[in-house]
Short mmCIF file of C-alpha atoms and ligand atoms in Angstrom, two decimals:
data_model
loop_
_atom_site.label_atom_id
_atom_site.label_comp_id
_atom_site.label_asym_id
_atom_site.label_seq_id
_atom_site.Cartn_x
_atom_site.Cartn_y
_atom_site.Cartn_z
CA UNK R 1 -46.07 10.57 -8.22
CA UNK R 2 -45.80 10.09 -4.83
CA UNK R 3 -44.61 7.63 -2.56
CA UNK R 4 -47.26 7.19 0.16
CA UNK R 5 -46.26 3.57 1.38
CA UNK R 6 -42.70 4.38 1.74
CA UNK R 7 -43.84 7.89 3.78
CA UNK R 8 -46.68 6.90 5.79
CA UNK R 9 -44.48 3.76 7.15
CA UNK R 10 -41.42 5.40 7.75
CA UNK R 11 -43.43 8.18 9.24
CA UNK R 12 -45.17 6.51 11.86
CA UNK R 13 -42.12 4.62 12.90
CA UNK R 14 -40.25 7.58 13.18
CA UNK R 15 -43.71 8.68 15.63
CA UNK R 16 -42.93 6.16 17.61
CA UNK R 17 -39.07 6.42 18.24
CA UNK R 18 -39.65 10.57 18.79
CA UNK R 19 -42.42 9.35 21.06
CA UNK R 20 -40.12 6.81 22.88
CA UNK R 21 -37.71 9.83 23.00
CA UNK R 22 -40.21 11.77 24.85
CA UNK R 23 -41.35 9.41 27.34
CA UNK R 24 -37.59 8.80 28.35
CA UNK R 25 -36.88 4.96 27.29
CA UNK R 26 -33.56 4.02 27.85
CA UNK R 27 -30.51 4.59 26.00
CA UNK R 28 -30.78 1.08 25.37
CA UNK R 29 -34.07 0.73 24.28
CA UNK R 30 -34.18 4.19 22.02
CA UNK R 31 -31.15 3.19 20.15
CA UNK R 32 -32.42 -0.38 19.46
CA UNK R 33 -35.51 1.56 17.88
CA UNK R 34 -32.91 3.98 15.62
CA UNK R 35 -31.35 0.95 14.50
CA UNK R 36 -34.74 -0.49 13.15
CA UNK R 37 -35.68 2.84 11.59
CA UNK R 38 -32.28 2.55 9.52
CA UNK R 39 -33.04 -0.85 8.61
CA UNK R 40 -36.55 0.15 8.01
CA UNK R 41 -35.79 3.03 5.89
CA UNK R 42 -33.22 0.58 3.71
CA UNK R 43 -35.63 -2.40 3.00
CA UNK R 44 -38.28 0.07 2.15
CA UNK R 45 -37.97 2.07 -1.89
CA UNK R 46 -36.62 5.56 -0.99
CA UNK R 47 -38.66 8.46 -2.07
CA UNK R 48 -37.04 11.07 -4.21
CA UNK R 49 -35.17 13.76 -1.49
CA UNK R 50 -36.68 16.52 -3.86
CA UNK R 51 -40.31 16.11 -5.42
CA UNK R 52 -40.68 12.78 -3.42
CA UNK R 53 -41.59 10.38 -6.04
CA UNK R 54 -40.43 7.12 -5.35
CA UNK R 55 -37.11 5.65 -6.90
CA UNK R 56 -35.35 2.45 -6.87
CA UNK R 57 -31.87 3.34 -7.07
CA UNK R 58 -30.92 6.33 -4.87
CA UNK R 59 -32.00 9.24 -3.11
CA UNK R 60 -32.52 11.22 -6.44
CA UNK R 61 -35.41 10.82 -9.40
CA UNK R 62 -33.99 10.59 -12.81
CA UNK R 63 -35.71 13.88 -13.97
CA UNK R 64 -34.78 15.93 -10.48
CA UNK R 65 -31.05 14.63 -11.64
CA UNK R 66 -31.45 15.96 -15.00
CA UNK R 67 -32.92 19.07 -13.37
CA UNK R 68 -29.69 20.07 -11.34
CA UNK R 69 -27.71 23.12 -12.12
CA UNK R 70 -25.35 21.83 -13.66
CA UNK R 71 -21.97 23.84 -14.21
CA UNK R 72 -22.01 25.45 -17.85
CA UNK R 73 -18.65 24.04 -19.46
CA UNK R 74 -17.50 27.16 -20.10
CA UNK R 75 -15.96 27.87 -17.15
CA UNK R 76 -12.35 29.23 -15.95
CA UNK R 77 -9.95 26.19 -16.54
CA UNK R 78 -8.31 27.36 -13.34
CA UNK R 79 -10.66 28.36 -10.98
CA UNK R 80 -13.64 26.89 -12.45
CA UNK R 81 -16.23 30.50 -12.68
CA UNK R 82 -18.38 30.55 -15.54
CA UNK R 83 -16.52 32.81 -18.15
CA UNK R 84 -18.46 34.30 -21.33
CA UNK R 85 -14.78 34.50 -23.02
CA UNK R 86 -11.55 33.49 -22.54
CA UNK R 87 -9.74 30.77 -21.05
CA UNK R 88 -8.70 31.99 -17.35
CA UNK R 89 -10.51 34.51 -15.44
CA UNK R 90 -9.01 37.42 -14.54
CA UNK R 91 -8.88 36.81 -10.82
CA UNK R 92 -6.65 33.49 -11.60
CA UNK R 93 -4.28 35.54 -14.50
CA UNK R 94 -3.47 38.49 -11.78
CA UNK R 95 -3.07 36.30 -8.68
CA UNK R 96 -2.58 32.20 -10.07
CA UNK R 97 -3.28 30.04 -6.88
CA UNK R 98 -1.46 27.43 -5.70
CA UNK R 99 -3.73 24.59 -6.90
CA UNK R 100 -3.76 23.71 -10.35
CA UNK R 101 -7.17 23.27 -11.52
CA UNK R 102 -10.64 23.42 -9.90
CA UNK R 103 -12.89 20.70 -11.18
CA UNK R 104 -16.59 21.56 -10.20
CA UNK R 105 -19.99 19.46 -11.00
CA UNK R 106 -23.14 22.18 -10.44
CA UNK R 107 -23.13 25.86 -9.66
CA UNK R 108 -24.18 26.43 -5.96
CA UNK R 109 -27.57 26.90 -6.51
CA UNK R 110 -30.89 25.49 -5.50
CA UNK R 111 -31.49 22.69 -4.88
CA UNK R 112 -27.74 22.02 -5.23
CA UNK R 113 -27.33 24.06 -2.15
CA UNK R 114 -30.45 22.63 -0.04
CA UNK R 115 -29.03 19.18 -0.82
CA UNK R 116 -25.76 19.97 0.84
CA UNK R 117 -27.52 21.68 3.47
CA UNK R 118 -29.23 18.63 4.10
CA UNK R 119 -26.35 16.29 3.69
CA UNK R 120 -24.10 18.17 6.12
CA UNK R 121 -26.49 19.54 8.61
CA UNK R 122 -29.87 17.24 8.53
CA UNK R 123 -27.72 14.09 8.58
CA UNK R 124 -28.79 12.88 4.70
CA UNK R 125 -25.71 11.38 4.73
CA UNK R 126 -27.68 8.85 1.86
CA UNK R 127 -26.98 11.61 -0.35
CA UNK R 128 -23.18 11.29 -0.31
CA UNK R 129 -23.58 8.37 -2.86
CA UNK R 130 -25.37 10.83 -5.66
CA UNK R 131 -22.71 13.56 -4.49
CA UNK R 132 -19.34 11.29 -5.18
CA UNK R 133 -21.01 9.20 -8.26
CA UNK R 134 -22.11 12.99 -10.07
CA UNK R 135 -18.23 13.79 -8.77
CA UNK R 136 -16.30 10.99 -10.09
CA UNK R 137 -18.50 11.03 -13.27
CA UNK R 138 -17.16 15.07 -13.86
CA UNK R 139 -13.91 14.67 -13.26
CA UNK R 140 -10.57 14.01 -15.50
CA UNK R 141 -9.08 10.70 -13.51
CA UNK R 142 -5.32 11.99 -14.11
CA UNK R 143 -4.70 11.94 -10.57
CA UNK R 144 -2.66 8.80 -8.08
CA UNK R 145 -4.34 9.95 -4.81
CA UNK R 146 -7.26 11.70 -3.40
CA UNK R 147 -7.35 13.29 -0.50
CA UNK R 148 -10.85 14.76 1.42
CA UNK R 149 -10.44 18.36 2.75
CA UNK R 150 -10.23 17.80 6.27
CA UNK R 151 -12.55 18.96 9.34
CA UNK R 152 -10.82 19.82 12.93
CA UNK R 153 -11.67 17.81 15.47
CA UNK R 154 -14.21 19.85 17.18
CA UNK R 155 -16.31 20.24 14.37
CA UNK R 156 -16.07 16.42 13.14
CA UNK R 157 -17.09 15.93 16.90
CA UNK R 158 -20.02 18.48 16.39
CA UNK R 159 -21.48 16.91 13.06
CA UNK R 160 -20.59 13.06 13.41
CA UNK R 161 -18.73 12.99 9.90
CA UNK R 162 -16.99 14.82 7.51
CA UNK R 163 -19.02 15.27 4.43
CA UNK R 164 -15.85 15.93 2.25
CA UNK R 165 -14.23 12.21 2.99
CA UNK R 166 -17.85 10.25 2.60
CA UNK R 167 -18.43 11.99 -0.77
CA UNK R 168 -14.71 11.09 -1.41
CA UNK R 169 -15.05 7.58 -0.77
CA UNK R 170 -17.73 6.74 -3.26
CA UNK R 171 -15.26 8.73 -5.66
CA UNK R 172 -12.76 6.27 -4.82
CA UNK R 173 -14.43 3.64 -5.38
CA UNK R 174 -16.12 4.67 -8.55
CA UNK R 175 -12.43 5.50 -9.90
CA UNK R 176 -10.09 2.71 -8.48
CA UNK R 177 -8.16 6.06 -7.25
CA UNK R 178 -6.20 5.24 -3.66
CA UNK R 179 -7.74 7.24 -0.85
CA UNK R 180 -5.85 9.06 1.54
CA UNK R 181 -8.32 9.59 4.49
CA UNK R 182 -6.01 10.66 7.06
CA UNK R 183 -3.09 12.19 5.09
CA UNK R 184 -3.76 15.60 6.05
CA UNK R 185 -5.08 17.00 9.18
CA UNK R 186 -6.51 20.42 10.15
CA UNK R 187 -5.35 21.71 13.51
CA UNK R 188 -7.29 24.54 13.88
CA UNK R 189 -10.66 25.05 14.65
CA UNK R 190 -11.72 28.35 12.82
CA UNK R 191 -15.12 29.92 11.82
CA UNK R 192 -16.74 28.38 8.78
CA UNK R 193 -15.53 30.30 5.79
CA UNK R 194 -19.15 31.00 4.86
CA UNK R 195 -19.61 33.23 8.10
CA UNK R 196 -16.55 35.38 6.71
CA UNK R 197 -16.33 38.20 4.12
CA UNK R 198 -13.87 37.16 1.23
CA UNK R 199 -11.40 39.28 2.11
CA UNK R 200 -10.81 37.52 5.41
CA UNK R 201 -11.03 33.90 4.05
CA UNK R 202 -7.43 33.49 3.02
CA UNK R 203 -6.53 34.99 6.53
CA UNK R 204 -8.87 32.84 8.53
CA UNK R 205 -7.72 29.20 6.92
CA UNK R 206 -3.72 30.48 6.84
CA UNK R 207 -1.70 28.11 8.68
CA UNK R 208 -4.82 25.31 9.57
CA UNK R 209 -3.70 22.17 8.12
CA UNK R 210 -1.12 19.80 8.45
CA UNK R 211 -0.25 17.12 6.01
CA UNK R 212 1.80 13.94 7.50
CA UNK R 213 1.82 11.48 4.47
CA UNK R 214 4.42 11.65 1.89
CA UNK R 215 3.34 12.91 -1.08
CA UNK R 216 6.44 12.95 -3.56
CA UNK R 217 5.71 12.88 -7.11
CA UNK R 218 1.92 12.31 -6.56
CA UNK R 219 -0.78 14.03 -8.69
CA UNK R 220 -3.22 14.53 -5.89
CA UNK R 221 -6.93 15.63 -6.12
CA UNK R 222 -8.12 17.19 -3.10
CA UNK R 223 -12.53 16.47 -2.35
CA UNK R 224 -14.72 18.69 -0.83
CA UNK R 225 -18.45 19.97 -0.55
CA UNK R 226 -18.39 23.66 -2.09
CA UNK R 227 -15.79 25.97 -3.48
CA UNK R 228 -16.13 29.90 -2.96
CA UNK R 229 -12.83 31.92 -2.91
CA UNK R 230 -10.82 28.95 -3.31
CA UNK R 231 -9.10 30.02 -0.04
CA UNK R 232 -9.00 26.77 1.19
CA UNK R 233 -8.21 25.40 -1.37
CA UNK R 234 -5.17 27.67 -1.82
CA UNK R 235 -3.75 26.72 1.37
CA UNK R 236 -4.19 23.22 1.07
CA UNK R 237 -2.51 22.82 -1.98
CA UNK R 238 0.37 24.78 -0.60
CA UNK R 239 0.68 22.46 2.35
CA UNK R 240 0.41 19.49 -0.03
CA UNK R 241 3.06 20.63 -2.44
CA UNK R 242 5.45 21.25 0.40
CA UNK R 243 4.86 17.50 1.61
CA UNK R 244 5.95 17.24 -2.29
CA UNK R 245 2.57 16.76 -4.30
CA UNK R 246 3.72 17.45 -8.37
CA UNK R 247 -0.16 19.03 -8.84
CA UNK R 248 -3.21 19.53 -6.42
CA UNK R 249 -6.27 19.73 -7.98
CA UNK R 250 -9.85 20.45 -6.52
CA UNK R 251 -12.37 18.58 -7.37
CA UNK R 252 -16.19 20.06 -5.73
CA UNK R 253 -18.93 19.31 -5.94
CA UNK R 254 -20.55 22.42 -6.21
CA UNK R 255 -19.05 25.87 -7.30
CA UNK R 256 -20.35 29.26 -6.02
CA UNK R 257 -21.32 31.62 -9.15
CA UNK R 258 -21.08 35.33 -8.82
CA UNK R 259 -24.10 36.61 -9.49
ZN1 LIG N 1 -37.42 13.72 -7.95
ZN1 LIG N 2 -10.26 31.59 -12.45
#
């Protein structure tokens, strides 16, 4: 089913502010008409972000949900890859990282991946409430504080937000876990990890982040979108430890799977 009220409404509104856009209104006048489209878009039932039926209570159906790739649960209980045997993967037994434990929701896969895409780059920041209620539903709650992976400044500048600390936030809540937005900082703005072969992740994030809150004693779990290498990861957790964190643990929403 379909939600052709929600669609055609919201569509010819957002007509009309493109079509303001166009014609030059003022800066004024076109953000008093972005404001309305947000209200709009709240007062009106959402549509499904994946197969567009509509539903009540978020941006997700309750089949798409069911529908997700979900991460099989056997899975490295370091690093969090799917294993076919054994407890810790191979990678994690020759080299153990410096975080304790990866804690991942759904294998990087479609529509996992489109989803993120469109949280992080097509401003869907709606879907941060799915992203941080799937998270904080996955996750053991043995931790004091949690602590979003940070952005530098020139790329929070770029995109508007950082997707880690909003999906972190509804975690926190969900939990009753303190949040520690601005405990760690990365000073460094270096090419997205993605745009890297593995090899040079671990060189590329060496050295990036600062951490400025005192962590003694605290079991911290550090949020963020996807997990790959765990390079990040890796050096966060050493930074945290050093400002005296007892564990660091990961918790992602989405894992990469070799294929
Ligand atoms: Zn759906
Ligand atoms: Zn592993």
């Amino acid at each position: 089913m379909v939600a052709p009220m929600r669609s055609e409404k919201i569509q010819r509104f957002e007509t009309l502010v493109s079509s303001a856009r166009t014609r030059q209104l003022s800066n004024i006048a076109s953000g008093f008409l972005n404001q309305c489209l947000k209200f709009g878009r709240a007062l009106l039932p959402q549509a499904c972000q994946l197969c567009g039926a509509e539903c009540a209570d978020g941006p997700l159906c309750a089949p798409c949900t069911e529908d997700l790739p979900w991460l099989p649960p056997a899975r490295c209980a370091v690093c969090a890859v799917p294993l076919t045997s054994g407890e810790i993967c191979g990678a994690c037994l020759d080299r153990p990282p410096r975080f304790d434990r990866a804690e991942a929701v759904f294998s990087y896969r479609f529509p996992v991946d489109a989803l993120i895409h469109a949280y992080k780059y097509g401003g869907r920041l709606a879907l941060a409430r799915p992203l941080g209620e799937a998270l904080a539903q996955h996750v053991a709650r043995d931790v004091d504080v949690i602590v979003p992976m940070p952005l530098a400044r020139g790329r929070l500048a770029e995109r508007g937000f950082n997707q880690a600390l909003e999906i972190a936030r509804v975690a926190a809540n969900i939990t009753g876990i303190a949040l520690l937005p601005r405990a760690c900082r990365k000073v460094a703005d270096t090419p997205p990890q993605a745009a890297l072969p593995w090899n040079e992740r671990p060189k590329n994030v060496r050295r990036v982040f600062v951490c400025d809150a005192d962590l003694e004693g605290k079991r911290v779990a550090v949020v963020d979108d996807v997990l790959t290498t765990g390079a990040t990861l890796n050096e966060i957790a050493r930074v945290l430890r050093k400002a005296g964190a007892a564990s660091v643990r990961g918790w992602v929403i989405a894992r990469t799977v070799p294929r």
